[in-house]
Coordinates of N, CA, C and O in Angstrom, one line a residue:
M1 N 0.8 -1.2 -0.1 CA 0.0 -0.1 0.0 C 0.9 1.1 0.0 O 0.6 2.2 -0.8
R2 N 1.8 1.3 0.9 CA 2.7 2.5 0.8 C 3.5 2.7 -0.4 O 3.6 3.8 -0.8
L3 N 3.8 1.8 -1.1 CA 4.5 1.8 -2.4 C 3.6 2.3 -3.5 O 3.9 3.2 -4.2
A4 N 2.5 1.9 -3.4 CA 1.4 2.3 -4.3 C 1.2 3.9 -4.2 O 1.0 4.6 -5.0
L5 N 1.0 4.2 -2.8 CA 0.8 5.8 -2.5 C 2.1 6.5 -3.0 O 1.9 7.6 -3.6
L6 N 3.2 6.1 -2.8 CA 4.5 6.7 -3.2 C 4.7 6.7 -4.8 O 5.0 7.8 -5.2
A7 N 4.1 5.8 -5.4 CA 4.2 5.9 -6.9 C 3.1 7.0 -7.3 O 3.3 7.4 -8.5
L8 N 2.0 7.3 -6.7 CA 1.2 8.4 -7.1 C 1.7 9.8 -6.6 O 1.5 10.7 -7.3
V9 N 2.3 9.7 -5.5 CA 2.8 11.1 -4.9 C 3.9 11.6 -5.7 O 4.1 12.7 -6.2
V10 N 5.0 10.8 -6.0 CA 6.2 11.1 -6.6 C 5.9 11.9 -8.0 O 6.3 13.0 -8.3
P11 N 5.1 11.3 -9.0 CA 4.7 11.9 -10.2 C 4.1 13.1 -10.1 O 4.2 14.1 -10.7
A12 N 3.2 13.3 -9.2 CA 2.4 14.5 -8.8 C 3.3 15.6 -8.4 O 3.2 16.7 -8.9
L13 N 4.3 15.3 -7.5 CA 5.3 16.3 -7.2 C 6.1 16.7 -8.4 O 6.4 18.0 -8.5
A14 N 6.6 15.8 -9.1 CA 7.4 16.2 -10.2 C 6.6 17.0 -11.3 O 7.2 18.0 -12.0
A15 N 5.4 16.8 -11.4 CA 4.6 17.7 -12.3 C 4.3 19.1 -11.9 O 4.1 20.0 -12.6
C16 N 4.5 19.2 -10.5 CA 4.4 20.6 -10.1 C 5.7 21.5 -10.3 O 5.6 22.6 -10.6
G17 N 6.8 20.9 -10.9 CA 7.9 21.6 -11.3 C 8.6 22.2 -10.2 O 8.3 22.1 -8.9
D18 N 9.6 23.1 -10.4 CA 10.3 23.8 -9.3 C 10.1 25.3 -9.6 O 11.1 26.1 -9.6
G19 N 8.9 25.7 -9.7 CA 8.6 27.2 -9.7 C 9.0 27.7 -11.1 O 9.2 28.9 -11.1
G20 N 8.9 27.0 -12.1 CA 9.2 27.5 -13.4 C 10.6 27.4 -14.0 O 10.8 27.6 -15.3
H21 N 11.5 26.6 -13.2 CA 12.8 26.4 -13.7 C 12.7 25.5 -14.9 O 13.5 25.4 -15.7
D22 N 11.6 24.6 -15.0 CA 11.6 23.5 -16.0 C 10.7 24.1 -17.1 O 10.3 23.3 -18.0
G23 N 10.3 25.3 -17.1 CA 9.5 25.9 -18.2 C 8.0 25.9 -17.7 O 7.2 26.3 -18.5
G24 N 7.7 25.4 -16.5 CA 6.4 25.6 -15.9 C 6.0 27.1 -15.6 O 6.9 27.9 -15.6
L25 N 4.7 27.2 -15.4 CA 4.2 28.5 -15.0 C 4.8 29.0 -13.7 O 4.7 28.3 -12.8
M26 N 5.2 30.3 -13.7 CA 5.8 30.9 -12.6 C 5.2 32.2 -12.0 O 4.6 32.8 -13.1
S27 N 5.0 32.5 -10.9 CA 4.2 33.7 -10.5 C 5.1 35.0 -10.9 O 6.4 34.8 -10.9
I28 N 4.4 36.1 -11.0 CA 5.4 37.4 -11.4 C 6.4 37.6 -10.2 O 7.4 37.9 -10.2
Q29 N 5.8 37.4 -9.0 CA 6.6 37.7 -7.8 C 7.8 36.7 -7.7 O 9.0 37.3 -7.6
D30 N 7.7 35.5 -8.2 CA 8.8 34.6 -8.2 C 9.8 34.9 -9.4 O 11.1 34.8 -9.4
A31 N 9.2 35.4 -10.4 CA 9.9 35.7 -11.7 C 10.8 37.0 -11.5 O 11.9 37.1 -12.0
L32 N 10.3 37.8 -10.6 CA 11.2 39.0 -10.2 C 12.5 38.6 -9.5 O 13.4 39.3 -9.5
R33 N 12.4 37.3 -8.9 CA 13.6 36.9 -8.1 C 14.5 35.9 -9.1 O 15.4 35.4 -8.6
A34 N 14.1 35.8 -10.3 CA 14.7 34.7 -11.2 C 15.6 35.3 -12.1 O 15.8 35.0 -13.3
D35 N 16.5 36.2 -11.6 CA 17.6 36.8 -12.5 C 18.3 35.8 -13.4 O 18.9 34.9 -12.7
G36 N 18.3 36.1 -14.6 CA 19.2 35.2 -15.5 C 18.6 34.1 -16.0 O 19.2 33.3 -16.6
R37 N 17.5 33.7 -15.6 CA 16.7 32.6 -15.9 C 15.6 32.8 -16.9 O 15.0 33.8 -16.9
T38 N 15.4 31.9 -17.7 CA 14.2 31.8 -18.6 C 12.8 31.4 -17.8 O 13.0 30.4 -17.1
V39 N 11.9 32.1 -17.9 CA 10.6 31.8 -17.0 C 9.4 31.9 -18.0 O 9.4 32.4 -19.3
V40 N 8.5 31.3 -17.5 CA 6.9 31.5 -18.1 C 6.0 32.1 -17.1 O 6.0 31.6 -15.9
V41 N 5.5 33.3 -17.3 CA 4.6 33.9 -16.3 C 3.3 34.4 -17.1 O 3.2 34.4 -18.2
E42 N 2.3 34.6 -16.2 CA 1.0 34.9 -16.8 C 0.6 36.2 -16.1 O 0.6 36.3 -14.8
G43 N -0.2 37.1 -16.9 CA -0.7 38.3 -16.1 C -1.2 39.0 -17.3 O -1.4 38.7 -18.6
G44 N -1.9 40.2 -16.8 CA -2.5 41.3 -17.8 C -1.3 42.1 -18.2 O -0.6 42.4 -17.5
I45 N -1.5 42.5 -19.5 CA -0.6 43.5 -20.0 C -1.1 45.0 -20.2 O -2.3 45.0 -20.6
V46 N -0.3 45.9 -19.6 CA -0.8 47.2 -19.6 C 0.3 48.2 -20.2 O 1.5 47.8 -19.8
A47 N 0.0 48.9 -21.1 CA 1.0 49.8 -22.0 C 0.4 51.2 -22.0 O -0.4 51.5 -22.7
M48 N 0.9 52.0 -21.0 CA 0.5 53.4 -21.0 C 1.3 54.3 -22.0 O 2.6 54.0 -22.1
D49 N 0.8 55.1 -22.7 CA 1.5 56.0 -23.7 C 2.6 56.6 -22.9 O 2.7 57.4 -22.0
G50 N 4.0 56.4 -23.5 CA 5.2 56.9 -23.1 C 5.7 56.2 -21.8 O 6.8 56.6 -21.3
G51 N 5.1 55.1 -21.4 CA 5.5 54.4 -20.2 C 6.0 53.1 -20.5 O 5.9 52.5 -21.6
P52 N 6.3 52.2 -19.6 CA 6.9 51.0 -19.8 C 5.7 50.0 -20.1 O 4.6 50.2 -19.7
V53 N 6.0 48.8 -20.9 CA 5.0 47.8 -20.9 C 5.1 47.0 -19.8 O 6.3 46.4 -19.4
L54 N 4.1 46.6 -19.1 CA 4.1 45.8 -17.9 C 3.2 44.6 -18.0 O 2.1 44.7 -18.5
L55 N 3.7 43.5 -17.3 CA 2.9 42.3 -17.2 C 2.5 42.4 -15.7 O 3.4 42.4 -14.8
C56 N 1.2 42.5 -15.4 CA 0.6 42.7 -14.1 C 0.0 41.5 -13.5 O -0.7 40.7 -14.2
S57 N 0.3 41.4 -12.3 CA -0.4 40.2 -11.5 C -2.1 40.5 -11.5 O -2.7 39.6 -11.4
A58 N -2.5 41.7 -11.6 CA -3.9 42.0 -11.6 C -4.1 43.3 -12.5 O -3.2 44.2 -12.4
L59 N -5.3 43.4 -13.0 CA -5.6 44.8 -13.7 C -6.6 45.3 -12.8 O -7.7 45.0 -12.4
M60 N -6.4 46.7 -12.3 CA -7.4 47.4 -11.6 C -8.6 47.9 -12.3 O -8.4 47.9 -13.6
E61 N -9.7 47.8 -11.9 CA -11.0 48.2 -12.5 C -11.2 49.6 -12.9 O -12.2 50.3 -12.4
S62 N -10.2 50.4 -13.3 CA -10.3 51.7 -13.5 C -10.3 51.9 -15.1 O -10.2 50.8 -15.8
Y63 N -10.5 52.9 -15.8 CA -10.4 53.2 -17.2 C -9.3 54.2 -17.6 O -9.7 55.4 -17.1
P64 N -8.3 54.0 -18.2 CA -8.0 52.6 -18.8 C -7.5 51.8 -17.4 O -7.0 52.4 -16.5
P65 N -7.4 50.5 -17.5 CA -7.0 49.8 -16.3 C -5.6 50.1 -15.8 O -4.7 50.4 -16.7
Q66 N -5.4 50.0 -14.5 CA -4.1 50.3 -14.0 C -3.5 48.9 -13.6 O -4.2 48.1 -13.5
C67 N -2.3 48.9 -13.6 CA -1.6 47.7 -13.2 C -1.3 47.3 -11.8 O -0.8 48.2 -10.9
G68 N -1.8 46.1 -11.3 CA -1.6 45.9 -9.9 C -0.4 45.2 -9.7 O 0.3 44.7 -10.6
E69 N 0.2 45.4 -8.4 CA 1.4 44.9 -8.1 C 1.4 43.4 -7.6 O 0.3 43.2 -7.1
P70 N 2.4 42.7 -7.8 CA 3.7 43.1 -8.3 C 3.4 42.9 -9.9 O 2.6 42.5 -10.5
A71 N 4.4 43.5 -10.7 CA 4.4 43.7 -12.0 C 5.9 43.5 -12.5 O 6.9 43.8 -11.8
L72 N 6.0 43.1 -13.8 CA 7.2 42.8 -14.5 C 7.4 43.7 -15.7 O 6.2 43.6 -16.5
E73 N 8.3 44.5 -15.8 CA 8.5 45.2 -17.0 C 8.8 44.3 -18.1 O 9.7 43.3 -17.9
L74 N 8.4 44.5 -19.5 CA 8.6 43.7 -20.5 C 9.4 44.4 -21.6 O 9.0 45.6 -21.8
W75 N 10.4 43.9 -22.1 CA 11.2 44.4 -23.2 C 11.0 43.4 -24.5 O 10.9 42.2 -24.3
G76 N 10.9 44.1 -25.6 CA 10.8 43.3 -26.8 C 9.5 42.7 -27.1 O 9.4 41.8 -28.0
L77 N 8.4 43.2 -26.5 CA 7.0 42.7 -26.8 C 6.4 43.5 -27.8 O 6.4 44.8 -28.0
D78 N 5.9 42.9 -29.0 CA 5.3 43.4 -30.3 C 4.0 43.6 -29.9 O 3.1 42.7 -30.1
L79 N 3.5 44.9 -29.3 CA 2.2 45.1 -29.1 C 1.2 45.0 -30.1 O 0.0 44.7 -30.1
D80 N 1.7 45.4 -31.4 CA 0.8 45.4 -32.4 C 0.4 44.0 -32.9 O -0.4 43.6 -33.7
A81 N 1.3 42.9 -32.4 CA 0.9 41.5 -32.9 C -0.2 41.0 -31.9 O -0.6 39.8 -32.1
L82 N -0.6 41.7 -30.8 CA -1.6 41.1 -29.8 C -2.8 41.8 -30.1 O -2.9 43.0 -30.5
E83 N -3.9 41.1 -29.7 CA -5.2 41.7 -29.7 C -5.3 42.4 -28.3 O -5.7 41.8 -27.4
L84 N -5.3 43.8 -28.3 CA -5.3 44.5 -27.1 C -6.5 45.5 -27.1 O -6.8 46.1 -28.2
E85 N -7.0 45.7 -25.9 CA -8.1 47.0 -25.8 C -7.3 48.1 -25.9 O -6.1 48.3 -25.5
T86 N -8.0 49.3 -26.3 CA -7.3 50.6 -26.4 C -8.3 51.7 -25.9 O -9.4 51.6 -26.0
S87 N -7.6 52.8 -25.5 CA -8.3 54.0 -25.1 C -8.1 55.0 -25.9 O -8.3 56.3 -25.8
A88 N -7.3 54.8 -27.1 CA -6.9 55.7 -28.1 C -7.9 56.7 -28.6 O -7.8 57.8 -28.9
G89 N -9.3 56.2 -28.8 CA -10.3 56.9 -29.2 C -11.0 57.9 -28.2 O -11.8 58.4 -28.5
D90 N -10.6 57.7 -27.0 CA -11.3 58.5 -25.8 C -10.3 59.8 -25.5 O -9.4 59.5 -24.8
P91 N -10.7 60.8 -25.9 CA -9.8 62.1 -25.8 C -9.7 62.5 -24.2 O -8.9 63.3 -23.8
T92 N -10.6 61.9 -23.3 CA -10.6 62.3 -21.9 C -9.6 61.5 -21.0 O -9.5 61.9 -19.9
V93 N -9.0 60.6 -21.6 CA -8.1 59.7 -20.9 C -6.7 59.6 -21.6 O -6.6 59.7 -22.8
S94 N -5.6 59.2 -21.0 CA -4.4 59.0 -21.6 C -4.4 57.7 -22.5 O -5.1 56.8 -22.0
P95 N -3.7 57.8 -23.6 CA -3.7 56.6 -24.5 C -3.1 55.5 -23.8 O -2.1 55.6 -23.2
A96 N -3.7 54.3 -23.9 CA -3.3 53.1 -23.3 C -3.8 52.0 -24.0 O -4.7 52.0 -24.9
R97 N -2.9 50.8 -23.8 CA -3.4 49.5 -24.5 C -3.2 48.5 -23.3 O -2.4 48.6 -22.4
W98 N -4.1 47.5 -23.4 CA -4.2 46.4 -22.3 C -4.8 45.2 -22.8 O -5.6 45.2 -23.8
S99 N -4.4 44.1 -22.1 CA -4.9 42.8 -22.6 C -6.4 42.7 -21.9 O -6.6 42.9 -20.7
G100 N -7.4 42.2 -22.5 CA -8.7 41.8 -21.8 C -8.6 40.6 -21.2 O -9.6 40.4 -20.4
R101 N -7.6 39.7 -21.3 CA -7.4 38.4 -20.6 C -6.1 38.2 -20.3 O -5.2 38.8 -21.0
P102 N -5.8 37.3 -19.3 CA -4.4 37.1 -19.0 C -3.6 36.4 -20.2 O -4.2 35.6 -20.9
L103 N -2.4 36.7 -20.4 CA -1.6 36.0 -21.3 C -0.4 35.5 -20.7 O 0.1 35.9 -19.6
R104 N 0.1 34.5 -21.3 CA 1.5 33.8 -20.8 C 2.5 34.2 -21.7 O 2.4 34.4 -22.9
V105 N 3.7 34.8 -21.0 CA 4.9 35.2 -21.6 C 6.0 34.3 -21.2 O 6.2 34.2 -20.0
R106 N 6.7 34.1 -22.2 CA 8.1 33.4 -22.0 C 9.2 34.4 -22.3 O 9.3 35.0 -23.3
G107 N 10.2 34.3 -21.4 CA 11.4 35.1 -21.7 C 12.4 35.0 -20.5 O 12.3 34.2 -19.7
T108 N 13.5 35.8 -20.7 CA 14.6 35.8 -19.7 C 14.6 37.1 -18.8 O 14.3 38.1 -19.3
V109 N 14.7 36.8 -17.5 CA 14.6 38.0 -16.5 C 15.9 38.4 -16.4 O 16.8 37.7 -15.9
Q110 N 16.1 39.7 -16.3 CA 17.4 40.3 -15.8 C 17.2 41.6 -15.2 O 16.5 42.5 -15.8
N111 N 17.5 41.8 -13.9 CA 17.3 43.0 -13.2 C 15.8 43.5 -13.1 O 15.5 44.7 -13.3
G112 N 14.9 42.4 -12.9 CA 13.5 42.8 -12.9 C 12.8 43.1 -14.2 O 11.6 43.6 -14.2
V113 N 13.4 42.9 -15.3 CA 12.9 43.1 -16.6 C 12.9 41.8 -17.4 O 13.8 41.0 -17.5
L114 N 11.7 41.5 -18.0 CA 11.6 40.3 -18.8 C 11.8 40.6 -20.3 O 11.0 41.4 -20.8
T115 N 12.8 40.1 -20.9 CA 12.9 40.2 -22.4 C 12.1 39.0 -23.1 O 12.4 37.9 -22.8
V116 N 11.2 39.4 -23.8 CA 10.2 38.5 -24.2 C 10.7 37.6 -25.5 O 11.2 38.1 -26.4
E117 N 10.5 36.4 -25.4 CA 10.8 35.3 -26.4 C 9.4 34.9 -27.2 O 9.5 34.8 -28.3
S118 N 8.3 34.8 -26.3 CA 7.1 34.5 -26.9 C 6.0 34.8 -26.0 O 6.0 34.9 -24.9
V119 N 4.8 34.9 -26.6 CA 3.6 35.2 -25.9 C 2.4 34.1 -26.5 O 2.4 33.9 -27.7
F120 N 1.8 33.6 -25.5 CA 0.8 32.6 -25.9 C -0.5 32.7 -24.8 O -0.3 33.2 -23.8
P121 N -1.6 32.3 -25.5 CA -2.7 32.4 -24.5 C -2.9 31.4 -23.4 O -2.1 30.5 -23.4

């Protein structure tokens, strides 16, 4: 019986990965501490006009949405290749773009900035 239980537990623990080191999903908070490593993280994207592009752990319910902390700055993301919401047609607010749903981003983290390799739903 113990051997059977161990046979179920070990594969389940292995499937959890080690916080993204094996290419599994990692939290933004953990990714911020993953200097020099390739990670996969999920969050909402916010790009305010003239500001950095951010991967956010949450999007605030404002218009346009604000980025909830923690957040990870993204470099090399092609915003035009993504389907993003925009406030560009509203003259009463600053121009901004944001994702209407969470996206997964793969890239390398260095000094709190993720250099994007790929984006997927």
